Coordinates of C-alpha atoms and ligand atoms in Angstrom, one line a residue:
M250 CA 0.0 0.0 0.0
A251 CA 1.3 3.5 -0.8
V252 CA 2.6 5.5 2.1
T253 CA 1.1 9.0 2.6
P254 CA 3.7 11.5 1.6
P255 CA 5.0 13.4 4.8
F256 CA 3.7 16.7 3.5
L257 CA 0.1 15.4 3.2
A258 CA 0.4 13.4 6.5
A259 CA 1.6 16.5 8.4
L260 CA -1.4 18.6 7.1
R261 CA -3.6 15.9 8.6
R262 CA -1.5 16.0 11.8
E263 CA -0.4 12.5 11.4
P264 CA 3.1 11.4 12.5
T265 CA 5.7 11.5 9.8
T266 CA 9.2 10.0 9.2
H267 CA 10.6 13.6 9.1
T268 CA 9.2 17.1 9.2
P269 CA 8.3 18.0 5.6
V270 CA 9.8 21.1 4.0
W271 CA 8.9 23.3 1.2
F272 CA 9.4 27.1 0.5
M273 CA 6.9 29.7 -0.6
R274 CA 8.3 31.1 -3.9
Q275 CA 10.6 28.1 -4.2
A276 CA 10.7 28.6 -8.0
G277 CA 12.1 32.0 -9.0
R278 CA 14.8 34.5 -9.6
Y279 CA 17.2 33.2 -6.9
M280 CA 17.7 30.1 -9.1
A281 CA 20.0 30.2 -12.2
E282 CA 17.8 27.7 -14.1
Y283 CA 14.8 30.0 -13.6
R284 CA 16.8 33.1 -14.7
A285 CA 18.0 31.3 -17.8
L286 CA 14.4 30.5 -18.8
R287 CA 13.3 34.1 -18.0
E288 CA 15.9 35.4 -20.6
R289 CA 13.7 33.8 -23.3
Y290 CA 10.2 34.1 -21.8
S291 CA 8.3 36.6 -19.7
L292 CA 6.7 35.7 -16.4
L293 CA 3.3 35.7 -18.0
D294 CA 4.5 33.5 -20.9
I295 CA 5.7 31.0 -18.4
C296 CA 2.5 31.0 -16.5
A297 CA 0.4 30.7 -19.7
E298 CA 2.3 27.8 -21.2
P299 CA 1.8 24.5 -19.3
D300 CA 5.1 23.0 -20.5
L301 CA 7.1 26.0 -19.2
A302 CA 5.1 26.3 -16.0
A303 CA 5.6 22.6 -15.3
E304 CA 9.4 22.9 -16.0
V305 CA 9.8 25.8 -13.6
T306 CA 7.7 24.0 -11.0
L307 CA 10.1 21.0 -11.2
Q308 CA 13.3 23.1 -11.0
P309 CA 13.3 23.4 -7.2
I310 CA 12.2 19.7 -6.8
R311 CA 15.4 18.7 -8.6
A312 CA 17.7 21.2 -7.0
L313 CA 16.5 21.1 -3.4
G314 CA 14.8 17.8 -2.5
V315 CA 11.8 19.5 -1.0
D316 CA 8.7 17.6 0.1
A317 CA 6.1 19.5 -2.0
A318 CA 5.9 21.1 -5.4
I319 CA 3.9 24.3 -5.8
I320 CA 2.6 25.0 -9.2
F321 CA 4.2 27.9 -10.9
A322 CA 1.6 30.6 -11.4
D323 CA 0.8 34.0 -9.8
I324 CA -2.0 35.1 -7.5
L325 CA -2.8 38.0 -10.0
L326 CA -3.6 35.8 -13.0
P327 CA -7.3 35.9 -12.1
L328 CA -7.4 39.7 -12.5
D329 CA -6.1 39.4 -16.0
A330 CA -8.7 36.6 -16.7
L331 CA -11.3 39.0 -15.3
G332 CA -10.3 41.6 -17.9
L333 CA -8.5 44.1 -15.7
G334 CA -5.2 43.7 -17.6
L335 CA -2.0 42.6 -15.9
R336 CA 1.7 43.3 -16.7
F337 CA 4.9 43.1 -14.7
A338 CA 6.8 46.3 -15.2
Q339 CA 10.6 46.3 -14.7
G340 CA 11.3 47.6 -11.1
E341 CA 7.7 48.5 -10.5
G342 CA 6.2 45.2 -9.8
P343 CA 2.7 44.2 -10.9
V344 CA 0.6 46.7 -12.8
I345 CA -3.2 46.3 -13.1
E346 CA -4.1 48.4 -16.2
R347 CA -7.8 49.0 -15.5
P348 CA -8.1 49.0 -11.7
I349 CA -11.5 48.8 -10.0
R350 CA -12.4 52.3 -8.7
A351 CA -16.2 52.4 -8.6
P352 CA -19.1 50.1 -8.0
A353 CA -19.8 50.1 -11.8
D354 CA -16.4 48.5 -12.3
V355 CA -17.4 45.6 -10.0
A356 CA -20.8 45.2 -11.8
A357 CA -18.9 45.2 -15.2
L358 CA -16.7 42.2 -14.3
P359 CA -17.3 39.5 -17.0
A360 CA -19.1 36.3 -16.1
V361 CA -16.1 34.1 -17.1
E362 CA -15.5 30.6 -15.8
A363 CA -12.1 30.0 -14.3
R364 CA -11.9 26.6 -15.9
E365 CA -12.1 28.2 -19.3
V366 CA -9.9 31.2 -18.9
L367 CA -7.2 29.6 -16.6
G368 CA -7.4 26.0 -17.7
N369 CA -3.7 26.2 -18.5
V370 CA -2.9 26.1 -14.8
G371 CA -4.8 22.8 -14.3
A372 CA -3.1 21.5 -17.4
A373 CA 0.4 22.5 -16.0
I374 CA -0.5 20.7 -12.7
A375 CA -1.4 17.5 -14.7
L376 CA 2.1 17.7 -16.4
V377 CA 3.8 18.1 -13.0
R378 CA 1.9 15.1 -11.6
A379 CA 2.9 13.0 -14.5
A380 CA 6.5 13.9 -14.0
L381 CA 6.4 13.2 -10.3
T382 CA 4.6 9.8 -10.1
D383 CA 6.7 8.8 -7.1
G384 CA 7.7 12.3 -6.1
P385 CA 6.3 14.9 -3.7
P386 CA 2.7 16.1 -3.8
V387 CA 1.7 19.2 -5.8
I388 CA 0.2 22.3 -4.2
G389 CA -2.3 24.4 -6.1
F390 CA -2.9 28.0 -4.9
A391 CA -4.8 31.2 -5.2
G392 CA -4.7 34.6 -3.6
A393 CA -7.2 35.3 -0.9
P394 CA -10.0 37.7 -1.9
F395 CA -8.7 40.6 0.2
T396 CA -5.2 40.4 -1.1
V397 CA -6.3 40.0 -4.7
A398 CA -8.9 42.9 -4.3
S399 CA -6.1 45.1 -2.9
Y400 CA -4.2 44.7 -6.2
A401 CA -7.5 45.1 -8.2
I402 CA -8.3 48.4 -6.5
E403 CA -4.8 49.9 -5.9
G404 CA -3.7 48.9 -9.4
G405 CA -0.4 47.5 -8.1
S406 CA 1.7 47.2 -5.0
T407 CA 1.0 49.7 -2.2
R408 CA 2.4 50.6 1.2
Q409 CA -0.6 52.3 2.8
F410 CA -3.6 50.5 1.2
I411 CA -5.5 53.8 1.1
Q412 CA -7.6 53.1 -2.1
V413 CA -8.7 49.6 -1.0
K414 CA -9.7 50.7 2.6
R415 CA -11.4 53.8 1.2
F416 CA -13.4 51.5 -1.2
M417 CA -14.4 49.3 1.7
Y418 CA -15.5 52.2 3.8
E419 CA -17.2 54.2 1.1
Q420 CA -18.8 51.5 -1.0
P421 CA -19.5 48.6 1.4
S422 CA -22.0 46.9 -0.9
A423 CA -19.8 47.1 -3.9
W424 CA -16.9 45.8 -1.8
H425 CA -19.0 42.8 -0.6
A426 CA -20.0 42.2 -4.2
L427 CA -16.4 42.2 -5.3
M428 CA -15.4 39.8 -2.6
E429 CA -18.2 37.5 -3.6
R430 CA -17.1 37.6 -7.2
L431 CA -13.5 36.8 -6.3
V432 CA -14.6 33.9 -4.0
E433 CA -16.8 32.5 -6.8
F434 CA -13.9 32.8 -9.3
S435 CA -11.4 31.3 -6.9
V436 CA -13.6 28.3 -6.1
G437 CA -13.8 27.5 -9.8
Y438 CA -10.1 28.1 -10.3
L439 CA -9.1 25.9 -7.4
T440 CA -11.6 23.2 -8.4
S441 CA -9.9 23.1 -11.9
Q442 CA -6.5 22.9 -10.2
V443 CA -7.7 19.9 -8.1
E444 CA -9.1 18.3 -11.2
G445 CA -5.7 18.8 -12.8
G446 CA -4.2 16.9 -9.9
A447 CA -3.4 19.4 -7.1
Q448 CA -3.2 17.4 -3.8
A449 CA -3.3 20.4 -1.4
L450 CA -4.3 24.1 -1.8
Q451 CA -2.8 27.2 -0.2
I452 CA -4.6 30.5 0.0
F453 CA -2.2 33.5 0.2
D454 CA -3.6 36.4 2.2
S455 CA -0.3 38.2 2.0
W456 CA -1.5 41.7 2.9
V457 CA -4.4 41.0 5.2
G458 CA -2.2 42.1 8.2
V459 CA -3.0 45.8 7.3
L460 CA -6.5 45.3 8.7
D461 CA -7.4 45.4 12.4
G462 CA -9.6 42.6 13.8
A463 CA -12.8 44.6 13.5
D464 CA -12.3 45.4 9.8
Y465 CA -11.3 41.8 9.1
T466 CA -14.4 40.6 10.8
S467 CA -16.7 43.0 8.9
Y468 CA -15.2 43.0 5.5
V469 CA -13.2 39.8 5.0
L470 CA -14.0 37.0 7.4
P471 CA -17.5 36.1 6.0
H472 CA -16.0 35.8 2.5
Q473 CA -12.9 33.9 3.6
R474 CA -15.2 31.5 5.5
V475 CA -17.4 30.8 2.4
L476 CA -14.2 30.2 0.4
F477 CA -12.9 27.6 2.9
D478 CA -16.3 26.0 3.4
R479 CA -16.6 25.5 -0.4
L480 CA -13.1 24.2 -0.7
R481 CA -13.9 21.5 1.8
G482 CA -16.0 19.9 -1.0
L483 CA -12.8 19.3 -2.9
A484 CA -11.5 16.9 -0.2
V485 CA -7.8 18.1 -0.3
P486 CA -6.1 19.8 2.7
T487 CA -6.0 23.6 2.7
I488 CA -3.3 26.0 4.1
H489 CA -4.4 29.5 5.1
F490 CA -1.4 31.9 5.1
G491 CA -1.1 35.5 6.1
V492 CA 1.7 38.0 6.7
G493 CA 1.9 40.4 9.7
A494 CA -1.4 38.9 10.9
A495 CA -0.5 37.7 14.4
H496 CA -3.4 39.8 15.7
L497 CA -5.8 38.0 13.3
L498 CA -4.7 34.4 14.0
Q499 CA -7.9 33.3 15.8
L500 CA -10.1 35.0 13.2
Q501 CA -8.1 33.4 10.4
R502 CA -8.4 30.0 12.1
D503 CA -12.2 30.6 12.4
A504 CA -12.4 31.4 8.7
G505 CA -10.9 28.0 7.9
G506 CA -7.8 26.0 6.7
D507 CA -6.5 22.6 7.8
A508 CA -3.2 24.4 8.4
I509 CA -2.4 28.0 9.3
G510 CA 0.7 29.6 7.8
L511 CA 2.6 31.8 10.2
D512 CA 5.0 34.6 9.3
W513 CA 8.3 34.9 11.1
R514 CA 7.3 37.5 13.6
T515 CA 5.4 35.1 15.9
P516 CA 7.3 32.3 17.7
L517 CA 6.0 29.1 16.3
D518 CA 4.8 27.6 19.6
E519 CA 2.9 30.8 20.6
G520 CA 1.3 31.0 17.2
W521 CA 0.3 27.3 17.3
A522 CA -1.2 27.7 20.8
I523 CA -3.3 30.6 19.5
V524 CA -4.4 28.7 16.4
G525 CA -5.0 25.6 18.5
H526 CA -3.4 22.2 18.3
D527 CA -6.4 20.8 16.4
R528 CA -4.9 22.5 13.3
A529 CA -1.6 22.0 11.5
I530 CA 0.9 24.8 11.4
Q531 CA 3.3 25.9 8.6
G532 CA 6.3 28.1 8.9
N533 CA 8.1 30.2 9.8
L534 CA 11.8 31.1 9.3
D535 CA 12.5 34.7 8.4
P536 CA 13.4 34.6 4.7
V537 CA 16.2 37.1 5.4
V538 CA 17.9 34.6 7.8
L539 CA 18.8 32.6 4.6
F540 CA 21.4 35.4 3.9
A541 CA 23.1 34.7 7.2
P542 CA 26.2 32.5 7.7
W543 CA 25.3 28.8 7.9
P544 CA 25.8 28.4 11.7
E545 CA 23.3 31.2 12.4
V546 CA 20.8 29.7 9.9
E547 CA 21.2 26.3 11.7
R548 CA 20.8 27.9 15.1
R549 CA 17.5 29.5 14.0
I550 CA 16.2 26.3 12.4
D551 CA 16.9 24.3 15.6
A552 CA 15.3 26.9 17.8
M553 CA 12.2 26.8 15.6
L554 CA 12.1 23.0 15.6
D555 CA 12.4 23.0 19.4
R556 CA 9.3 25.1 19.5
A557 CA 7.5 22.6 17.2
A558 CA 8.6 20.0 19.8
G559 CA 8.0 17.1 17.4
R560 CA 4.2 17.6 17.6
P561 CA 2.6 16.0 14.5
G562 CA 1.3 18.7 12.1
H563 CA 4.3 20.9 11.5
V564 CA 5.2 21.8 7.9
F565 CA 8.5 23.6 7.7
N566 CA 8.5 26.7 5.5
L567 CA 9.7 30.3 5.6
G568 CA 7.5 33.0 7.1
H569 CA 7.1 34.5 3.6
G570 CA 8.5 33.9 0.1
I571 CA 12.2 33.3 -0.7
L572 CA 13.8 36.5 -1.8
P573 CA 15.8 37.1 -5.0
G574 CA 19.5 36.8 -4.2
T575 CA 19.0 34.0 -1.6
P576 CA 22.0 31.6 -1.8
V577 CA 20.6 28.3 -3.3
E578 CA 23.2 26.3 -1.4
T579 CA 21.8 27.6 1.9
V580 CA 18.3 26.7 0.8
R581 CA 19.4 23.2 -0.1
R582 CA 21.2 22.8 3.3
V583 CA 18.0 23.9 5.1
V584 CA 16.1 21.0 3.6
E585 CA 18.9 18.6 4.4
H586 CA 19.2 19.8 8.0
V587 CA 15.5 19.8 8.8
H588 CA 15.2 16.3 7.4
A589 CA 18.2 15.0 9.4
R590 CA 17.3 16.8 12.6
T591 CA 13.7 15.6 12.6
A592 CA 14.3 12.0 11.3
R593 CA 12.1 9.7 13.5
Ligands
CP3_689 O1 5.9 29.7 -4.9 C1 6.2 29.4 -6.0 O2 7.3 29.0 -6.4 C2 5.1 29.5 -7.1 C3 5.0 30.7 -7.8 C4 4.4 32.0 -7.3 C5 4.7 33.2 -7.9 N1 3.9 34.2 -7.3 C6 5.5 33.4 -9.1 C7 6.1 34.8 -9.3 C8 3.6 32.2 -6.2 C9 3.0 31.3 -5.1 C10 3.2 33.6 -6.2 C11 2.3 34.3 -5.3 C12 2.2 35.8 -5.3 N2 2.3 36.6 -6.3 C13 1.9 36.5 -4.1 C14 1.6 35.9 -2.7 C15 2.8 35.4 -2.0 C16 3.6 36.5 -1.4 O3 4.8 36.6 -1.8 O4 3.1 37.2 -0.6 C17 1.9 37.8 -4.4 C18 1.6 39.0 -3.5 C19 2.1 37.9 -5.8 C20 2.1 39.2 -6.7 C21 3.4 39.4 -7.3 N3 3.9 38.6 -8.3 C22 4.4 40.3 -6.9 C23 4.3 41.3 -5.9 C24 5.5 40.1 -7.8 C25 6.9 40.8 -7.8 C26 7.1 41.7 -8.9 C27 8.6 41.9 -9.1 O5 8.8 42.7 -10.1 O6 9.4 41.3 -8.4 C28 5.2 39.0 -8.6 C29 6.0 38.4 -9.7 C30 6.4 37.0 -9.5 N4 5.5 36.0 -9.4 C31 7.7 36.4 -9.6 C32 7.5 35.0 -9.4 C33 8.6 34.0 -9.4 C34 8.9 37.2 -9.8 C35 9.9 36.7 -10.8 C36 9.9 37.2 -12.2 O7 9.7 38.4 -12.5 O8 10.3 36.4 -13.0

């Protein structure tokens, strides 16, 4: 009988032979293989072409020995699919060409089916699965409605989130309609990823930490809960990740997710106690620690593993994505060290 891969077992809080490891943004510019492909193709070309997306997804599997693959895509693809226009400008980050600025813009969002407009992502997942018959499980993902809405409304990256909060406060019914639309699209999108073969799903709520608990409760939590409730029907484990969101952990847990992803600011044991030990936990090394000399990296990993205390249900990860410039050799040694140190 096939043994459950450690990553999937940990998400179910079952004992594992070692603590599973993967890294958010494990495919990307810090890897020479990725940069070589990017000389010939744009980020959006790679996302659109299943062969290329599958190839990039496999690069860190070959180089690092991680316990999960995450499909190469971007949380902003749905905004392009919904007709808002997406490009990645050099040095500027993502640009949404026709941002949502008024209730009429929400009403005008086209009634497109994710399966039709983003079917290439499910197709890429199928190729990765075929290449990894005995390999690690494949994670599908989407941005959470708040984080995706923040790009849709701001038109790009932002520091203060003025436009998105202003939209929430000035146009609450259009805001809720937008969140409902994004949830609807995401459910279809994630369903098509599971149909393609995704074995777990992560929801990235990268910027939700800019909200206080009251705003999260009023403007986000009801939608986030519908999203997770509907994902339960897909019968794959889910990971709910936020950044700078220690003050929201209980609310995020209430919204859903078999595992909660912690950023690096919260000590793992404290975050897990707040979330509750009836959920798995993912995290949470500071991505910048990977730039430190190895003995310091090792010391930080060991301290984190001590906090996890061998409790079933820990998935080792960073507290946010790997940064460009991270030494690949350090990343590889992290995997090796976590595996050796947690072998049971
Ligand atoms: O984890 C993986 O390896 C899978 C691939 C992945 C990408 N984006 C590819 C990508 C994932 C999971 C994402 C998620 C994503 N995208 C998030 C949530 C996670 C997080 O980091 O908080 C966000 C906020 C985005 C939006 C986005 N996409 C930004 C802000 C940027 C940076 C723009 C820039 O100029 O650096 C991107 C671009 C992007 N998406 C890259 C990659 C590998 C950068 C590399 C490139 O330009 O080739």
